[in-house]
Coordinates of C-alpha atoms in Angstrom, one line a residue:
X75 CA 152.6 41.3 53.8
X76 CA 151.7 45.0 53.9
X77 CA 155.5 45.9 52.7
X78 CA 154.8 44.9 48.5
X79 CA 152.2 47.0 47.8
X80 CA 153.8 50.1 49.3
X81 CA 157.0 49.2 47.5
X82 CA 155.0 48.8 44.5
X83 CA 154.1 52.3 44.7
X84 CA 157.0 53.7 44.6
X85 CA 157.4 53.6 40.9
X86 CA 153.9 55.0 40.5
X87 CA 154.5 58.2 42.6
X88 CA 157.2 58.8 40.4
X89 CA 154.9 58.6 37.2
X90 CA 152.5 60.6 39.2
X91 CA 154.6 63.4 39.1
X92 CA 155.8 63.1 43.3
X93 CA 159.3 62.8 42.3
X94 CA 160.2 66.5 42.7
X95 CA 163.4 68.2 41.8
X96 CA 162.9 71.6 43.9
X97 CA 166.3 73.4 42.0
X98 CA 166.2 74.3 38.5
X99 CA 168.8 72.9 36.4
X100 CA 172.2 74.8 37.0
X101 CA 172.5 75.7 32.6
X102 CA 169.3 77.0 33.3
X103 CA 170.7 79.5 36.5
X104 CA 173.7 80.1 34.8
X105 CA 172.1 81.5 31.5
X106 CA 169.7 83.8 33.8
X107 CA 172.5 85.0 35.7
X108 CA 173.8 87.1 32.8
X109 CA 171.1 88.9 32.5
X110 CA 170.5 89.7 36.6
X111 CA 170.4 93.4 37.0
X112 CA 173.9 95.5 36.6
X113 CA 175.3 95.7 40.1
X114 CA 173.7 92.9 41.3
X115 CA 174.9 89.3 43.2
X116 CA 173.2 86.3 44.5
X117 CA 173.4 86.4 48.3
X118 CA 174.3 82.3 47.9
X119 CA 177.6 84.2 46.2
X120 CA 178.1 86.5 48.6
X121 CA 178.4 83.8 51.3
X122 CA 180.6 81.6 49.5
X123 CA 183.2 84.6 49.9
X124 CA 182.9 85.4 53.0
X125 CA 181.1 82.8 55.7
X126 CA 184.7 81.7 56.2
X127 CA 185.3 85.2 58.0
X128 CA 184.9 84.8 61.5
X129 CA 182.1 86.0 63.2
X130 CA 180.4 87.5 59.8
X131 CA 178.3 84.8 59.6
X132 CA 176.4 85.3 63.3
X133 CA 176.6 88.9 62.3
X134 CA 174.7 88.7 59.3
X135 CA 172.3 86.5 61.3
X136 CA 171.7 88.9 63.6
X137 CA 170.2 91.4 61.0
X138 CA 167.5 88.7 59.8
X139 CA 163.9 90.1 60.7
X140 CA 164.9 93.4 61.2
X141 CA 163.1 95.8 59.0
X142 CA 159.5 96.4 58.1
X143 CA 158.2 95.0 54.6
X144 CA 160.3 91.5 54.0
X145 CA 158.3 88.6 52.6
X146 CA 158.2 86.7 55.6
X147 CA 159.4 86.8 59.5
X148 CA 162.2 83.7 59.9
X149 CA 160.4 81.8 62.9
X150 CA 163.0 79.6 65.2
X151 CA 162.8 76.9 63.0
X152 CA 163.3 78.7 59.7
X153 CA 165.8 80.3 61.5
X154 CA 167.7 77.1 62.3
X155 CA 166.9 75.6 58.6
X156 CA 168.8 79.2 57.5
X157 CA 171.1 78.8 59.6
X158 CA 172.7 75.1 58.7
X159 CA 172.5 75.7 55.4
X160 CA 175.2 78.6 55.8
X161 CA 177.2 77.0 58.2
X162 CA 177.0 73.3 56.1
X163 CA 178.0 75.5 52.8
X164 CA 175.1 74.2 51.4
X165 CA 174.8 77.3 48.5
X166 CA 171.9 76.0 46.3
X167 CA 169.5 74.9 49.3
X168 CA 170.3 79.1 50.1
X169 CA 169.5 80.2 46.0
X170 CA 165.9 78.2 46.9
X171 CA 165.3 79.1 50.6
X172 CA 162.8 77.8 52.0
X173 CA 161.2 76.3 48.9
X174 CA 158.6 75.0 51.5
X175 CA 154.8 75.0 50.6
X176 CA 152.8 77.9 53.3
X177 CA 150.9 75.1 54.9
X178 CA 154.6 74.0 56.5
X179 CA 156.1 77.7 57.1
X180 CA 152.8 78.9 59.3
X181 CA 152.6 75.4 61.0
X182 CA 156.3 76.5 62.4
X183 CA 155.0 79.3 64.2
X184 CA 155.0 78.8 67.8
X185 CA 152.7 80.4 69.8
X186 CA 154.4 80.4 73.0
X187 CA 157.6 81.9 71.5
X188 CA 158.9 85.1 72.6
X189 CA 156.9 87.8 70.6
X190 CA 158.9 90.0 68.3
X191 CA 159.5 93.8 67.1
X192 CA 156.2 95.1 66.7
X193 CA 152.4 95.8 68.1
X194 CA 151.6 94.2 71.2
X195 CA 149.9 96.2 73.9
X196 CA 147.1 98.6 72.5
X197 CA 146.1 100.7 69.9
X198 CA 148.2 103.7 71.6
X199 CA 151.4 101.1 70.5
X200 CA 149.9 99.6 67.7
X201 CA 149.9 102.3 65.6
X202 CA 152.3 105.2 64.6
X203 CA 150.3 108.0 65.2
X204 CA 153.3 110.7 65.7
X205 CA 152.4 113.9 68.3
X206 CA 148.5 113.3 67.7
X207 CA 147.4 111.8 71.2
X208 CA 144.1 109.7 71.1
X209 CA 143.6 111.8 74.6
X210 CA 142.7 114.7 73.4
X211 CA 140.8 116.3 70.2
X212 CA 143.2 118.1 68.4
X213 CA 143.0 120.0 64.5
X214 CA 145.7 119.5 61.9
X215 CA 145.8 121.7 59.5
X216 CA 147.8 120.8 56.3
X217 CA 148.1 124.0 54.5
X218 CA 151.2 125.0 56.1
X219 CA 154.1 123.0 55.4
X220 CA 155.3 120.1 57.6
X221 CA 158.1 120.2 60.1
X222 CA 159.2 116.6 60.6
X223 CA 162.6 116.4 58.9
X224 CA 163.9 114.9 56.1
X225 CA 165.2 111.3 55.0
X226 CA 167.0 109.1 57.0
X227 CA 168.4 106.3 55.9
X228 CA 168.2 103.3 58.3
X229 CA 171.4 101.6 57.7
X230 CA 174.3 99.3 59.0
X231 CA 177.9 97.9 58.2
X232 CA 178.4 94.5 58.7
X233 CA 182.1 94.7 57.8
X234 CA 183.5 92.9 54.9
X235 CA 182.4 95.0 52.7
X236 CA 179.1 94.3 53.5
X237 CA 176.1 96.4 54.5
X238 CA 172.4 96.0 55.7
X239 CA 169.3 98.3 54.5
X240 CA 168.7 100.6 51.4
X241 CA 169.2 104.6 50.6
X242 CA 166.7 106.7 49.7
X243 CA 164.7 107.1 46.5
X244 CA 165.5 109.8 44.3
X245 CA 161.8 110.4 43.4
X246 CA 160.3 109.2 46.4
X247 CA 162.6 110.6 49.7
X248 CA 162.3 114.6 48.8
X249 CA 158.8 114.0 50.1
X250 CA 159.6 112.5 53.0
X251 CA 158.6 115.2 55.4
X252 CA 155.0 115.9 53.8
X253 CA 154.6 111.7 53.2
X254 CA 155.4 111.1 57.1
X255 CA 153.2 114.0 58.7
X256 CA 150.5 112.5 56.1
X257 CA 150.7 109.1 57.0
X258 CA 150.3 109.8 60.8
X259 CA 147.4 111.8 59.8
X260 CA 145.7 108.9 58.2
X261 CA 146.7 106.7 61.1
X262 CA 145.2 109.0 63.8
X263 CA 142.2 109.6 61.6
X264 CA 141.7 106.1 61.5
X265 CA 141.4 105.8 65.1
X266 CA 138.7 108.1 65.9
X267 CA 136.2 105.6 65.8
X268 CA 135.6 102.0 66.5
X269 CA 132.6 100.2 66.1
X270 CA 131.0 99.1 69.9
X271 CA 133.9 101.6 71.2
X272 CA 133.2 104.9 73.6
X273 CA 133.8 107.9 71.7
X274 CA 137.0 108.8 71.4
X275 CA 137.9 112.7 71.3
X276 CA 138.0 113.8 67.2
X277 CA 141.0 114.5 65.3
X278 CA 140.6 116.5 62.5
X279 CA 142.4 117.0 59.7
X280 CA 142.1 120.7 57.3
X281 CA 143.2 121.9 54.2
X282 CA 141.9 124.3 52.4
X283 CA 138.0 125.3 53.7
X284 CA 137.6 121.5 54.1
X285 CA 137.7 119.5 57.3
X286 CA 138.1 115.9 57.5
X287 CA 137.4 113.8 60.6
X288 CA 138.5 110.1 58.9
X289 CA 140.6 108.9 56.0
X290 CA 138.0 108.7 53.5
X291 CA 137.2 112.2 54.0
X292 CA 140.9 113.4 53.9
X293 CA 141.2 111.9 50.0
X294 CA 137.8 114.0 49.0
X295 CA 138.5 116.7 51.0
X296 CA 142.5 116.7 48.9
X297 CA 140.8 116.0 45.7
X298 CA 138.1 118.7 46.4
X299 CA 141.0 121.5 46.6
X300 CA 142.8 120.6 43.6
X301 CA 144.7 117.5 44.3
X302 CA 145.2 114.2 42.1
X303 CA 145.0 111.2 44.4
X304 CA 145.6 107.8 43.1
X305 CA 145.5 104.8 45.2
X306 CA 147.6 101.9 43.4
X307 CA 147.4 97.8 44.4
X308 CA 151.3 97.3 43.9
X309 CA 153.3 94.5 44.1
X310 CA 157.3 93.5 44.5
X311 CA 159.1 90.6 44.8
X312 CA 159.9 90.8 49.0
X313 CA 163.3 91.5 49.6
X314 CA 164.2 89.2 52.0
X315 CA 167.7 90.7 53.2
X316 CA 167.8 94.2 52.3
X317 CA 172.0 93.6 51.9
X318 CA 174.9 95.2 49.6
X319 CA 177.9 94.0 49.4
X320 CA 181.0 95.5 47.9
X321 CA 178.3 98.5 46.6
X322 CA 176.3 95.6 44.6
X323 CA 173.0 94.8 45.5
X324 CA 172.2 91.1 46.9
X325 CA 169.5 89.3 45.6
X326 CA 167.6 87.6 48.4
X327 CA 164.1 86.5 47.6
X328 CA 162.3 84.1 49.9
X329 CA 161.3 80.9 47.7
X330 CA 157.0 79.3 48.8
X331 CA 156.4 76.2 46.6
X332 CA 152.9 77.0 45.0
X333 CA 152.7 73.3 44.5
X334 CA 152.5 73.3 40.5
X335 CA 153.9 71.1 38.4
X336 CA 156.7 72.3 35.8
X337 CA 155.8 70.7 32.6
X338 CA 158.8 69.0 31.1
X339 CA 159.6 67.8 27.5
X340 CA 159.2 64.3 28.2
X341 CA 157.0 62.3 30.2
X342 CA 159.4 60.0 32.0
X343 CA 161.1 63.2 33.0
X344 CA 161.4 64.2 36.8
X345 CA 158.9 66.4 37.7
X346 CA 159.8 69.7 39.7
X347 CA 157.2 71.9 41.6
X348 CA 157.0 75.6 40.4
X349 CA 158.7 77.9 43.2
X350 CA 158.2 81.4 43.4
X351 CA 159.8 84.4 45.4
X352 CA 157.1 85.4 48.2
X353 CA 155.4 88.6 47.0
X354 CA 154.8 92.1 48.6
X355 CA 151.7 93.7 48.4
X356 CA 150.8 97.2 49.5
X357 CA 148.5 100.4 48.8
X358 CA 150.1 103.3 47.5
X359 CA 148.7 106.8 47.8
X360 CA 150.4 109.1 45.1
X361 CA 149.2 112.7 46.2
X362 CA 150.2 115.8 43.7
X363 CA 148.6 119.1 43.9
X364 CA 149.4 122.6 44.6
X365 CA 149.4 122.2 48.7
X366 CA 150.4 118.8 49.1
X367 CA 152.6 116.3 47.2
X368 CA 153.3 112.9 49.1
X369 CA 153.8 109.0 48.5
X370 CA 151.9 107.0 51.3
X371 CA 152.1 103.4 51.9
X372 CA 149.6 101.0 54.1
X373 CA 150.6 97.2 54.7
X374 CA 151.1 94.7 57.2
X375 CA 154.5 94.3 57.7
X376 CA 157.2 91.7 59.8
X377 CA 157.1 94.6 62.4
X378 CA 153.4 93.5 63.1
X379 CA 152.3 97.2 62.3
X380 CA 149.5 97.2 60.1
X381 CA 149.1 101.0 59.3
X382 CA 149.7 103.6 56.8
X383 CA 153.6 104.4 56.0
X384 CA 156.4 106.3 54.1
X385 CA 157.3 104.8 51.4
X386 CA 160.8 106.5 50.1
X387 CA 163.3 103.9 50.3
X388 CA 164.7 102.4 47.5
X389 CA 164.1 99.1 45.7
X390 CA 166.4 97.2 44.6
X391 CA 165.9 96.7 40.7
X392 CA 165.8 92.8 40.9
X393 CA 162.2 93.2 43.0
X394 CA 160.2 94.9 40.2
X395 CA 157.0 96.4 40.5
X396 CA 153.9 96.9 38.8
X397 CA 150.2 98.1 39.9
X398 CA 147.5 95.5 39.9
X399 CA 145.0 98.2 39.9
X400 CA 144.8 101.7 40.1
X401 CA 141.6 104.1 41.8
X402 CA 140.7 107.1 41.4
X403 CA 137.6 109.2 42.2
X404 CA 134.7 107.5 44.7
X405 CA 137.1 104.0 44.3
X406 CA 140.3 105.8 45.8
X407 CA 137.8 107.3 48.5
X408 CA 136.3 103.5 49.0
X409 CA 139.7 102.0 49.3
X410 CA 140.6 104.6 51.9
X411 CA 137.9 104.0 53.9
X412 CA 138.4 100.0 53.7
X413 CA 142.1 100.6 54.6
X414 CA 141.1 103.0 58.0
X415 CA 139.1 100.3 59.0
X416 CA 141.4 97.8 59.1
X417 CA 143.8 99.9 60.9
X418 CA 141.7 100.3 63.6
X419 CA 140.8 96.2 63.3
X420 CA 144.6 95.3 63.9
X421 CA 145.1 97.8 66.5
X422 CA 142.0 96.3 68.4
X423 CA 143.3 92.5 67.5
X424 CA 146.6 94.0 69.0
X425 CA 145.3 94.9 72.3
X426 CA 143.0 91.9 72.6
X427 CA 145.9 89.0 71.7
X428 CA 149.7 90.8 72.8
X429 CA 150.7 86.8 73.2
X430 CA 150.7 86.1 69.5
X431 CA 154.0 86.1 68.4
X432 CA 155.5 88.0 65.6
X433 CA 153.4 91.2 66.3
X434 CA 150.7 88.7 64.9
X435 CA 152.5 88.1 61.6
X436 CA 151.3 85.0 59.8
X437 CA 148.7 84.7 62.3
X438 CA 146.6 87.4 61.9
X439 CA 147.9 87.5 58.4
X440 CA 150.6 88.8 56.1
X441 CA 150.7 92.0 53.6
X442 CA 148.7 90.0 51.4
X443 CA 146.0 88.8 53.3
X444 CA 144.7 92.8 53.7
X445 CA 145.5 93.9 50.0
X446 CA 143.6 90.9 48.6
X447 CA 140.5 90.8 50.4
X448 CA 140.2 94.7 49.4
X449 CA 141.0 94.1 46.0
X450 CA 137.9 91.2 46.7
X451 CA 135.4 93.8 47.2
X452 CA 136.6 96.2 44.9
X453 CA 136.8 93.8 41.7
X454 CA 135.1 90.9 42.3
X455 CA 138.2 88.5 42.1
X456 CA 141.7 88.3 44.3
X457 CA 144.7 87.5 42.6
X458 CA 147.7 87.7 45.6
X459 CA 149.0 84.3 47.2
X460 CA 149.7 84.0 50.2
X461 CA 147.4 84.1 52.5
X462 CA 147.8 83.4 56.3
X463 CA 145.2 84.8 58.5
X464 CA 143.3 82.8 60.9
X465 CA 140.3 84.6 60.5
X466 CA 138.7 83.0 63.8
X467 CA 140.9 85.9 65.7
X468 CA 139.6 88.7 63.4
X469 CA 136.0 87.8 65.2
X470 CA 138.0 89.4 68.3
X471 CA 137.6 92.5 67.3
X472 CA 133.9 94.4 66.4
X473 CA 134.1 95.8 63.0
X474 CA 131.6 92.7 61.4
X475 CA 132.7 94.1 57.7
X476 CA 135.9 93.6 58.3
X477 CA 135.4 89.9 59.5
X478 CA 133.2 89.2 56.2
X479 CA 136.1 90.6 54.2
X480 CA 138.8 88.2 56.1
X481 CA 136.5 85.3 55.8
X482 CA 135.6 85.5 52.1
X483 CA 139.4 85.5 50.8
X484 CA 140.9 82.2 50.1
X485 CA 142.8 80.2 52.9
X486 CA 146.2 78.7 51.7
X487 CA 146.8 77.0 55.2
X488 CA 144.1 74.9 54.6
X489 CA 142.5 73.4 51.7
X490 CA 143.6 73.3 48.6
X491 CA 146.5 74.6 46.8
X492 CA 146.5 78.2 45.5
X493 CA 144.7 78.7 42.0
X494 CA 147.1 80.0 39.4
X495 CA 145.9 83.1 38.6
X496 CA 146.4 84.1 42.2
X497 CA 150.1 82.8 42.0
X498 CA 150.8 84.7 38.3
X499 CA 149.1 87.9 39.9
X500 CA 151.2 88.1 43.1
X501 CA 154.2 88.6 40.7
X502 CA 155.5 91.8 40.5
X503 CA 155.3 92.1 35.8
X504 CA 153.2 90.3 33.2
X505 CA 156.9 90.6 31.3
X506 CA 158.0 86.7 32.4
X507 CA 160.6 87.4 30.2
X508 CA 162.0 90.0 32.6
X509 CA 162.3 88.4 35.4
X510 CA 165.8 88.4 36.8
X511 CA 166.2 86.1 39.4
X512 CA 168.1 83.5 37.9
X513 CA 166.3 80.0 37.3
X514 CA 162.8 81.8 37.7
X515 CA 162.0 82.8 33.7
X516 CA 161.9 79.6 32.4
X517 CA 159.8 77.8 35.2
X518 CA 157.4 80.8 35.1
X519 CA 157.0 81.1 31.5
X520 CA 156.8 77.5 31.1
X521 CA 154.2 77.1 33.7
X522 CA 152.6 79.9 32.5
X523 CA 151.7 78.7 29.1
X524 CA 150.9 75.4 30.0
X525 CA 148.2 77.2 32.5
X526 CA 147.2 79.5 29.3
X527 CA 146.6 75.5 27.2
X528 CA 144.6 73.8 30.1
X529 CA 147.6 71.1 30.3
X530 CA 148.6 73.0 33.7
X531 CA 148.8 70.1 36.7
X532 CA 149.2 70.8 40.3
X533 CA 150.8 68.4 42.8
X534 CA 147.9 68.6 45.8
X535 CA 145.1 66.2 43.3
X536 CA 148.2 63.9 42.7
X537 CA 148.8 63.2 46.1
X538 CA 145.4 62.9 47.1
X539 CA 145.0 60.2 44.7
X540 CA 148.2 59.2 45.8
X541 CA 147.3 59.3 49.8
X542 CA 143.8 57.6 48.5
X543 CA 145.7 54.7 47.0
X544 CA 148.4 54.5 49.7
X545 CA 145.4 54.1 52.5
X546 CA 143.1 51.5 50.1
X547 CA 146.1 49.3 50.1
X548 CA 146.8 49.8 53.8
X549 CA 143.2 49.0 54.4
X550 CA 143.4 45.9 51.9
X551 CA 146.5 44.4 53.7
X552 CA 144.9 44.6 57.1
X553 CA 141.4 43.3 56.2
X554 CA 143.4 40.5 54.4
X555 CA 145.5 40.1 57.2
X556 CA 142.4 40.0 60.0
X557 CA 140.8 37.3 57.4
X558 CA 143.9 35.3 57.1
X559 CA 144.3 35.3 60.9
X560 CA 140.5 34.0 61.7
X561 CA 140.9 31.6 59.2
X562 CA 143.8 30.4 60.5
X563 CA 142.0 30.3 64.3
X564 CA 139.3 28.2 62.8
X565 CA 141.2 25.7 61.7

C-alpha cells in the first residue's frame, strides 16, 4: 500500500529539478579545453597516461595533503573516494572531484582520527614565530636588513616526468628574506597578549624612531616612516595538487556542489547542480617603502596554522586572482589588528583542543571562515563560501570579539544552502568569460545571469518540498493503514 505513492513520485522529483547530472556535457569540456592556459593539462589526463605505471599511482597518493594553502584536507574517506576513482579509471568522476555539497565533506571528518601536519600542542607550536621566544622580551629592529636567506623552493619528483610543488615568483620570491623575518614579526607581535592571560614578556618591533608592541602598531608605525601598506582580501581558485608533469602545469581544482540549479533551454531537460572549484581566501600585506619592501600572507591553511606567512611561490595561471577589497589607512591598521587577534584565538583553540584532527581544519574552520567574517565587520556583507567552523569551540578560547565575529558569519554545515552572491564572490574574476577550467564558463555564466533575472533556483527548497511531500504521503499510508486495520478488527 505505501509502495504507489512513493513510485508516483518518482516522476515528480524529476520535474522538480532532483534529477541531477553533476558533469557538464563533454562538447561543452571539450570547447573549454582549447582555451585552458598555455602549458597546462587536466590532472584526469595526466592519469590516463600514466596510473598504468607501477607504483606511480601510491606515489602520487602519498603527496595528497602535503602543503599549506590547498582548498581542502582529503579526510580517510575522501581519500578512499580519491583513491577508487584512480584505480577504477573512472577519469570524469576525477575532472569533478568531489562534487559533494559541504554539509557531506565536514560530516566525513572523524574526530578520533589520527591528527595531521600541523598545530596541536600550544601556542609555542602553533605558530611560526622564528628566533623570537615568548620567554623572554626581546627588540626587533627592522632598519637593518634581514638575514634569513633567500627562496627555497619546496619541491619533489615523482618520476615519470612528473613533479609535486611550484617555483618561485618572479615578483614575489626576491623578497623572501624581508617577507619571512616580517611575518614572524607579526606572528610574535600577535602573541604578546591574550585576553584573561598573565602577561607575557613584550616583543617589540622598531623602525625608524617608532616602536611597535602589536601588529596594528607595526602597519602605523611602517606607514608613519614612509611606507605604503595595502592590505588586499584576495581570492584563487585552491590548487588542490600543486603537480607538473612533463613541465606543464596540472589543473587540479577541488569541485563543492553549491546546490544551484543550472538553468537549461528546456523545461523537460535534466537538471544539473552548479559545481564550483573550492576557493582560497587570504590577506595580503603589500609593503613598499624606502626601509622595507615585503609581501605578507595570513590564512588558515591544511597545515592547521592559522598565522601570518610568505607568500612568494608561484601560481599556476589556471587559479586566477583578484582582490575583493583593498585597505589602506586606519582600515589596513583595523584589519591588522582583527587578524593578530585571531592568531592568538587559534593558537589558544590549539592548546585547548590538540585531539581535533587536521590541525583543526574544517573544524575550527577553513581559510574562509577567517577572511569572511573580517570582511563582515569591515563592510557590512560577506561574500566567501565555504564556511566550516563550529563556532561552539571558538567559546574555548577568551577573546569574546572574536567569538561574535565567528558566530555572526553564515554556517554552510547547517541550514540552508549558500546565497549566491557568496558563491559568485568566492571566485577568483568577475571575467566568467575567463575562466579556464574546462566545463566551468558556461555553468557559471549561465547561472550567473539567471541569478542577475530573479529566475535563479536552488535545489535545498526543492527538496524540502520534496522531503515534505515524501513524509505527508508516508504519514497518509500509515494513518490509512492503522484505520484500515481497526476497521477490519471491528468487524
Amino acid at each position: 500500500m505505501l509502495r504507489r505513492p512513493l513510485l508516483r513520485l518518482l516522476p515528480l522529483a524529476a520535474l522538480l529539478g532532483c534529477s541531477v547530472s553533476p558533469k557538464p556535457p563533454l562538447e561543452q569540456i571539450a570547447a573549454d579545453q582549447k582555451v585552458m592556459p598555455p602549458n597546462t593539462v587536466d590532472f584526469s589526463q595526466m592519469m590516463r597516461e600514466l596510473s598504468a605505471q607501477p607504483g606511480f599511482t601510491e606515489k602520487l597518493l602519498a603527496q595528497i595533503n602535503h602543503g599549506e594553502k590547498a582548498g581542502a584536507y582529503l579526510t580517510p574517506r575522501l581519500f578512499d573516494e580519491f583513491r577508487k576513482l584512480i584505480l577504477g579509471s573512472d577519469w570524469s568522476g576525477l575532472d569533478r572531484f568531489p562534487g559533494w555539497n559541504i554539509r557531506r565533506i565536514t560530516r566525513t571528518v572523524d574526530l578520533g582520527s589520527h591528527l595531521a601536519k600541523g598545530s596541536q600542542a600550544s601556542p609555542d607550536l602553533g605558530v611560526n614565530v622564528g628566533p623570537y621566544t615568548l620567554n623572554a622580551a626581546h627588540t626587533e629592529s627592522l632598519d637593518t636588513p634581514s638575514t634569513l636567506g633567500g627562496f627555497q623552493a619546496d619541491q619533489s619528483s615523482l618520476g615519470a616526468d612528473v613533479s609535486h610543488g611550484d617555483g618561485p615568483d618572479p615578483r614575489l620570491a626576491p623578497m623572501h628574506s624581508e617577507s619571512a623575518r616580517l611575518a614572524q614579526v607579526f606572528n610574535r607581535l600577535s602573541l604578546n597578549s591574550a585576553p584573561n592571560s598573565a602577561p607575557k614578556p613584550v616583543f617589540t618591533a622598531k623602525i625608524g624612531d617608532q616602536n611597535a608592541t602589536s601588529p596594528e602598531q607595526l602597519v602605523a608605525a611602517l606607514t608613519a616612516t614612509g611606507h605604503t601598506v595595502t592590505v588586499a582580501d584576495a581570492r584563487y581558485f585552491a590548487n588542490f595538487g600543486h603537480f607538473h608533469y612533463k613541465g606543464r602545469d596540472v589543473e587540479m581544482p577541488f569541485w563543492l556542489d553549491t546546490q544551484l540549479l543550472i538553468p537549461t533551454d528546456h523545461w523537460w531537460q535534466r537538471s544539473r547542480h552548479l559545481l564550483v572549484p573550492v576557493a582560497h581566501a587570504e590577506y595580503e600585506w603589500i609593503i613598499s617603502g624606502p626601509r622595507i619592501n615585503a609581501d605578507v600572507t595570513f590564512y588558515f591553511g591544511i597545515d592547521g596554522r592559522a598565522e601570518f606567512r610568505t607568500n612568494d611561490e608561484q601560481n599556476q595561471p589556471w587559479v586566477m586572482g583578484r582582490h575583493e577589497h583593498e585597505y589602506h589607512g586606519d582600515q589596513a591598521v583595523e584589519v591588522t589588528r582583527l587578524t593578530g587577534k585571531y592568531v592568538r584565538a587559534y593558537a589558544a583553540l590549539h592548546a585547548a583542543h590538540p585531539e581535533l584532527p587536521f590541525g583543526g581544519y574544517y573544524t575550527l574552520g577553513v581559510c574562509q571562515d577567517v577572511i569572511g567574517s573580517i570582511e563582515l565587520r569591515m563592510t557590512g556583507k560577506t561574500t566567501l563560501f565555504p564556511n566550516t567552523a563550529q563556532t561552539e569551540y571558538f567559546h574555548d578560547q577568551p577573546d569574546a570579539e572574536i567569538t561574535a565575529l565567528m558566530d555572526a558569519i553564515p554556517k554552510d554545515t547547517e541550514g540552508p544552502a549558500p546565497t549566491p552572491d557568496r558563491i559568485f564572490g568566492s571566485l577568483p574574476t568577475e571575467d566568467y568569460s575567463a575562466l579556464t577550467v574546462p566545463g566551468l564558463r558556461e555553468d557559471v555564466l549561465r547561472t550567473h545571469a539567471a541569478w542577475e533575472q530573479g529566475t535563479l533556483r536552488s535545489a535545498w527548497p526543492v527538496r524540502r518540498r520534496l522531503l515534505s511531500l515524501v513524509g505527508l504521503v508516508l504519514a497518509t499510508g500509515v494513518v490509512a493503514w492503522v484505520a484500515r486495520r481497526r476497521s477490519s478488527k471491528v468487524v
